[in-house]
Amino acid sequence: MHNAAFAALGLNWRYLAFEVEPKNLRAAIEGAKKMGIIGLNLTVPHKLLAMKMMDALDDSAKTWGAVNTIKFENGRARGFNTDAHGLEISLREDLGLKLRGAKVLLLGAGGAGKSIALKLASEKVAELFLVNRTPSKAAELATEIKKRLPSVRVTAGYPKNAIGLLINATSLGMKPDDDSPLDQKQFSLKQTRAVYDIIYRPAGTKLLAAAKSVGCKTANGLGMLLHQGAKAFEIWTGEPAPLDVMRRALENNK
Ligand code: ATR
């Protein structure tokens, strides 16, 4: 997606993927800074860890509580968050959903989950339910949201009644033999109208397949990937992102 966009703008830049152990994240960021690299994206499990490793945080990272994009400026690392923006556009484009007034169940309270929860709360969803494998993290996130956005109704735990949207923001589903992140004894997919899985590879997860089979509207995270990437591209280059080029590159590499 990024390499296609760089080519479209005639930039002699390359986007490369590196696997970095969490214990080496600080060294990797410092190394990239010293090598004169323009910027970085961070993914699972680095988005929360990186908050403490930045020289400066953009408002987006402060507001959404996690860093997925870094820009190096004059030897300083500035952290941004483009995930919340990507999700909002994708929910609208891919599910035709407006967040205001919706009842939403969010699975996952890691880096991606936290940004999404804060975004949902700031868009004035009617009610937000937070569930996480480690329940204390969902409870902590609920407390933080109540403090920052007191008018939003937030519950740590599964909803008892029907909702409009379920979002998976855990990493469960990225590996082919992963289970579904949803405990269907606690909440039935028949109780939600739509399901969004932020995972895009594989394109179909067990959760999405189960949701489709009971008639939910579904979308995977490809649209969020596209729009968070387009925003990161604009941060690094200062140019508008060639969205069609990026979308085509993603669709050709599914
Ligand atoms: P990211 O920055 O991409 O969100 P993360 O902060 O490591 O990555 O968060 C990963 C999320 O997936 C967390 O919600 C994690 O649950 P825990 O907080 O309990 O670790 C969730 N997750 C990862 N593996 C999981 C598994 N096998 N079952 C359920 N949830 C899992």
Short mmCIF file of C-alpha atoms and ligand atoms in Angstrom, two decimals:
data_model
loop_
_atom_site.label_atom_id
_atom_site.label_comp_id
_atom_site.label_asym_id
_atom_site.label_seq_id
_atom_site.Cartn_x
_atom_site.Cartn_y
_atom_site.Cartn_z
CA MET A 1 0.00 0.00 0.00
CA HIS A 2 2.70 2.50 1.00
CA ASN A 3 5.19 1.45 -1.65
CA ALA A 4 2.51 1.83 -4.33
CA ALA A 5 1.69 5.28 -2.95
CA PHE A 6 5.38 6.33 -2.86
CA ALA A 7 5.73 5.23 -6.49
CA ALA A 8 2.60 7.17 -7.46
CA LEU A 9 4.09 10.34 -5.97
CA GLY A 10 7.53 9.65 -7.51
CA LEU A 11 9.18 9.36 -4.08
CA ASN A 12 12.35 7.30 -3.83
CA TRP A 13 11.18 5.85 -0.48
CA ARG A 14 10.61 2.27 0.71
CA TYR A 15 8.27 0.83 3.35
CA LEU A 16 9.73 -2.28 4.99
CA ALA A 17 8.49 -4.64 7.71
CA PHE A 18 10.65 -5.64 10.69
CA GLU A 19 9.78 -8.05 13.47
CA VAL A 20 10.91 -6.54 16.78
CA GLU A 21 10.71 -8.16 20.22
CA PRO A 22 9.00 -5.87 22.79
CA LYS A 23 12.23 -5.83 24.84
CA ASN A 24 14.05 -4.33 21.83
CA LEU A 25 11.42 -1.74 20.91
CA ARG A 26 13.23 1.24 22.44
CA ALA A 27 16.51 0.28 20.75
CA ALA A 28 14.73 -0.23 17.42
CA ILE A 29 13.09 3.22 17.60
CA GLU A 30 16.39 4.86 18.60
CA GLY A 31 18.18 3.00 15.79
CA ALA A 32 15.64 4.11 13.19
CA LYS A 33 15.97 7.69 14.46
CA LYS A 34 19.77 7.57 14.20
CA MET A 35 19.65 6.06 10.73
CA GLY A 36 17.64 8.98 9.41
CA ILE A 37 14.51 6.95 8.71
CA ILE A 38 11.46 9.16 8.05
CA GLY A 39 9.01 7.32 10.25
CA LEU A 40 7.60 4.04 11.54
CA ASN A 41 4.32 2.24 12.02
CA LEU A 42 3.86 0.06 15.08
CA THR A 43 1.55 -2.90 15.44
CA VAL A 44 0.74 -5.61 17.97
CA PRO A 45 2.07 -5.57 20.73
CA HIS A 46 3.91 -2.24 20.59
CA LYS A 47 1.25 0.49 20.48
CA LEU A 48 0.97 1.07 24.24
CA LEU A 49 4.66 0.45 25.05
CA ALA A 50 5.72 3.16 22.59
CA MET A 51 3.79 5.89 24.42
CA LYS A 52 6.65 6.17 26.93
CA MET A 53 9.36 6.08 24.27
CA MET A 54 8.44 9.21 22.30
CA ASP A 55 10.18 12.60 22.55
CA ALA A 56 6.81 14.23 21.81
CA LEU A 57 3.22 13.06 21.48
CA ASP A 58 0.82 14.48 18.91
CA ASP A 59 -2.70 15.27 20.21
CA SER A 60 -3.99 12.18 18.40
CA ALA A 61 -1.74 9.88 20.49
CA LYS A 62 -2.62 11.75 23.68
CA THR A 63 -6.33 11.60 22.91
CA TRP A 64 -6.49 7.98 21.74
CA GLY A 65 -3.92 6.67 24.23
CA ALA A 66 -1.66 4.67 21.89
CA VAL A 67 0.96 5.21 19.18
CA ASN A 68 0.75 3.46 15.81
CA THR A 69 2.69 6.03 13.74
CA ILE A 70 5.99 7.77 14.43
CA LYS A 71 7.56 10.65 12.54
CA PHE A 72 11.21 11.57 13.17
CA GLU A 73 11.70 15.33 13.09
CA ASN A 74 15.10 16.93 13.75
CA GLY A 75 16.28 13.87 15.67
CA ARG A 76 13.09 13.67 17.77
CA ALA A 77 10.44 10.96 17.66
CA ARG A 78 6.85 12.27 17.56
CA GLY A 79 4.10 9.71 18.17
CA PHE A 80 0.70 9.83 16.43
CA ASN A 81 -2.41 7.68 16.39
CA THR A 82 -4.18 7.13 13.08
CA ASP A 83 -6.14 3.99 14.07
CA ALA A 84 -9.13 5.81 15.56
CA HIS A 85 -9.53 7.87 12.39
CA GLY A 86 -9.19 4.71 10.22
CA LEU A 87 -11.84 2.85 12.18
CA GLU A 88 -14.38 5.66 12.05
CA ILE A 89 -14.13 5.97 8.26
CA SER A 90 -14.21 2.22 7.71
CA LEU A 91 -17.31 1.73 9.90
CA ARG A 92 -19.08 4.36 7.83
CA GLU A 93 -17.88 3.11 4.43
CA ASP A 94 -17.99 -0.65 5.03
CA LEU A 95 -20.93 -1.05 7.42
CA GLY A 96 -22.87 2.17 6.82
CA LEU A 97 -22.68 2.78 10.56
CA LYS A 98 -22.80 5.96 12.57
CA LEU A 99 -21.44 5.62 16.08
CA ARG A 100 -23.56 8.28 17.75
CA GLY A 101 -26.30 6.57 19.76
CA ALA A 102 -25.13 3.02 18.99
CA LYS A 103 -24.72 0.28 21.61
CA VAL A 104 -21.32 -1.33 21.10
CA LEU A 105 -19.52 -4.36 22.53
CA LEU A 106 -15.73 -4.09 22.18
CA LEU A 107 -13.51 -7.14 22.60
CA GLY A 108 -9.92 -6.23 23.51
CA ALA A 109 -8.35 -3.63 25.79
CA GLY A 110 -4.78 -3.61 24.41
CA GLY A 111 -3.32 -0.78 22.33
CA ALA A 112 -5.80 -1.02 19.47
CA GLY A 113 -8.72 -1.69 21.85
CA LYS A 114 -7.90 1.32 23.99
CA SER A 115 -7.83 3.76 21.05
CA ILE A 116 -11.05 2.32 19.69
CA ALA A 117 -12.82 2.49 23.07
CA LEU A 118 -11.82 6.13 23.55
CA LYS A 119 -12.89 6.96 20.00
CA LEU A 120 -16.29 5.25 20.45
CA ALA A 121 -16.83 7.10 23.73
CA SER A 122 -15.91 10.45 22.19
CA GLU A 123 -18.35 9.82 19.32
CA LYS A 124 -21.09 9.56 21.96
CA VAL A 125 -22.14 5.96 21.58
CA ALA A 126 -25.21 5.28 23.73
CA GLU A 127 -23.50 2.49 25.67
CA LEU A 128 -20.11 0.80 25.54
CA PHE A 129 -19.38 -2.72 26.84
CA LEU A 130 -15.73 -3.69 27.29
CA VAL A 131 -14.50 -7.30 27.45
CA ASN A 132 -10.90 -8.48 27.61
CA ARG A 133 -9.10 -11.79 28.31
CA THR A 134 -7.46 -10.06 31.27
CA PRO A 135 -10.61 -8.55 32.84
CA SER A 136 -8.70 -6.04 34.99
CA LYS A 137 -7.56 -4.21 31.83
CA ALA A 138 -11.16 -3.82 30.63
CA ALA A 139 -12.13 -2.53 34.10
CA GLU A 140 -9.22 -0.05 34.10
CA LEU A 141 -10.15 1.19 30.65
CA ALA A 142 -13.80 1.60 31.72
CA THR A 143 -12.63 3.68 34.70
CA GLU A 144 -10.43 5.85 32.48
CA ILE A 145 -13.29 6.50 30.06
CA LYS A 146 -15.69 7.37 32.88
CA LYS A 147 -13.14 9.88 34.16
CA ARG A 148 -12.41 11.46 30.78
CA LEU A 149 -15.90 11.31 29.27
CA PRO A 150 -18.32 11.13 32.21
CA SER A 151 -21.47 11.37 30.07
CA VAL A 152 -20.82 8.02 28.32
CA ARG A 153 -22.30 4.82 29.79
CA VAL A 154 -19.48 2.26 30.04
CA THR A 155 -19.67 -1.26 31.47
CA ALA A 156 -16.87 -3.80 31.85
CA GLY A 157 -18.60 -7.04 30.80
CA TYR A 158 -21.03 -8.46 28.24
CA PRO A 159 -24.34 -6.74 27.37
CA LYS A 160 -27.58 -8.37 28.53
CA ASN A 161 -29.67 -7.05 25.63
CA ALA A 162 -29.40 -6.46 21.87
CA ILE A 163 -26.71 -4.14 20.50
CA GLY A 164 -25.90 -2.55 17.14
CA LEU A 165 -22.23 -3.42 16.78
CA LEU A 166 -19.60 -5.85 18.06
CA ILE A 167 -15.95 -5.03 17.36
CA ASN A 168 -13.02 -7.42 17.75
CA ALA A 169 -9.87 -5.47 18.67
CA THR A 170 -7.96 -8.47 20.05
CA SER A 171 -5.27 -10.24 18.05
CA LEU A 172 -7.20 -13.51 18.31
CA GLY A 173 -8.00 -14.69 14.77
CA MET A 174 -4.71 -13.69 13.13
CA LYS A 175 -3.44 -17.28 13.27
CA PRO A 176 -5.46 -19.86 11.28
CA ASP A 177 -6.20 -22.13 14.26
CA ASP A 178 -7.08 -19.30 16.67
CA ASP A 179 -10.45 -19.59 18.41
CA SER A 180 -13.10 -16.90 18.12
CA PRO A 181 -12.50 -14.07 20.64
CA LEU A 182 -16.21 -14.12 21.56
CA ASP A 183 -17.53 -16.38 24.32
CA GLN A 184 -20.90 -17.30 22.80
CA LYS A 185 -22.09 -18.63 26.15
CA GLN A 186 -21.89 -15.05 27.42
CA PHE A 187 -23.22 -13.27 24.36
CA SER A 188 -24.96 -14.61 21.24
CA LEU A 189 -24.16 -13.16 17.82
CA LYS A 190 -27.91 -13.12 17.20
CA GLN A 191 -28.02 -10.17 19.59
CA THR A 192 -25.98 -7.84 17.37
CA ARG A 193 -26.79 -6.30 14.00
CA ALA A 194 -23.19 -5.86 12.80
CA VAL A 195 -19.74 -7.28 13.51
CA TYR A 196 -16.42 -5.58 12.66
CA ASP A 197 -13.14 -7.48 13.01
CA ILE A 198 -10.06 -5.24 12.89
CA ILE A 199 -8.09 -8.27 11.63
CA TYR A 200 -7.62 -8.15 7.85
CA ARG A 201 -5.29 -11.11 7.33
CA PRO A 202 -6.81 -13.66 7.11
CA ALA A 203 -9.67 -11.80 5.37
CA GLY A 204 -12.23 -14.04 7.10
CA THR A 205 -11.95 -15.00 10.78
CA LYS A 206 -14.03 -17.54 12.72
CA LEU A 207 -15.86 -14.63 14.32
CA LEU A 208 -16.83 -13.10 10.95
CA ALA A 209 -17.91 -16.49 9.54
CA ALA A 210 -20.13 -17.14 12.58
CA ALA A 211 -21.56 -13.62 12.36
CA LYS A 212 -22.40 -14.01 8.67
CA SER A 213 -24.08 -17.34 9.29
CA VAL A 214 -26.61 -15.69 11.62
CA GLY A 215 -27.24 -12.77 9.24
CA CYS A 216 -25.11 -9.99 10.77
CA LYS A 217 -23.61 -7.30 8.56
CA THR A 218 -19.86 -7.89 8.65
CA ALA A 219 -16.58 -6.24 7.66
CA ASN A 220 -12.94 -7.04 8.26
CA GLY A 221 -10.22 -4.52 9.07
CA LEU A 222 -9.03 -3.82 5.54
CA GLY A 223 -10.79 -0.45 5.42
CA MET A 224 -9.32 0.56 8.78
CA LEU A 225 -5.88 -0.53 7.55
CA LEU A 226 -6.32 1.59 4.42
CA HIS A 227 -7.47 4.74 6.19
CA GLN A 228 -4.99 4.57 9.09
CA GLY A 229 -2.29 4.05 6.45
CA ALA A 230 -3.46 6.98 4.32
CA LYS A 231 -3.32 9.25 7.36
CA ALA A 232 0.18 7.98 8.27
CA PHE A 233 1.26 8.61 4.67
CA GLU A 234 0.09 12.22 4.97
CA ILE A 235 1.98 12.64 8.26
CA TRP A 236 5.23 11.37 6.75
CA THR A 237 5.05 13.07 3.34
CA GLY A 238 2.94 16.18 3.97
CA GLU A 239 1.07 15.27 0.77
CA PRO A 240 -2.50 14.02 0.28
CA ALA A 241 -2.53 10.20 0.14
CA PRO A 242 -3.39 8.62 -3.23
CA LEU A 243 -6.25 6.61 -1.73
CA ASP A 244 -7.26 4.74 -4.89
CA VAL A 245 -3.68 3.58 -5.50
CA MET A 246 -3.41 2.40 -1.90
CA ARG A 247 -6.79 0.66 -1.97
CA ARG A 248 -5.90 -1.16 -5.20
CA ALA A 249 -2.53 -2.26 -3.79
CA LEU A 250 -4.26 -3.69 -0.71
CA GLU A 251 -6.92 -5.47 -2.73
CA ASN A 252 -4.26 -7.00 -4.99
CA ASN A 253 -2.36 -8.36 -1.98
CA LYS A 254 -5.19 -9.78 0.13
P1 ATR B 1 -2.40 -4.10 20.04
O1 ATR B 1 -1.50 -2.94 20.29
O2 ATR B 1 -2.36 -4.53 18.59
O3 ATR B 1 -3.79 -3.89 20.52
P2 ATR B 1 -1.84 -5.53 22.47
O4 ATR B 1 -1.78 -4.22 23.21
O5 ATR B 1 -0.80 -6.58 22.78
O6 ATR B 1 -1.77 -5.31 20.90
O7 ATR B 1 -3.30 -6.14 22.67
C1 ATR B 1 -3.66 -7.41 22.22
C2 ATR B 1 -5.10 -7.69 22.63
O8 ATR B 1 -5.47 -9.02 22.21
C3 ATR B 1 -5.34 -7.67 24.14
O9 ATR B 1 -6.67 -7.28 24.36
C4 ATR B 1 -5.12 -9.13 24.51
O10 ATR B 1 -5.71 -9.53 25.73
P3 ATR B 1 -4.88 -9.38 27.12
O11 ATR B 1 -4.99 -7.93 27.50
O12 ATR B 1 -5.56 -10.29 28.06
O13 ATR B 1 -3.45 -9.78 26.81
C5 ATR B 1 -5.81 -9.80 23.35
N1 ATR B 1 -5.36 -11.18 23.14
C6 ATR B 1 -4.17 -11.57 22.68
N2 ATR B 1 -4.10 -12.92 22.63
C7 ATR B 1 -5.30 -13.38 23.08
C8 ATR B 1 -5.87 -14.68 23.29
N3 ATR B 1 -5.18 -15.80 23.01
N4 ATR B 1 -7.13 -14.76 23.77
C9 ATR B 1 -7.83 -13.63 24.05
N5 ATR B 1 -7.36 -12.39 23.88
C10 ATR B 1 -6.10 -12.25 23.41
#
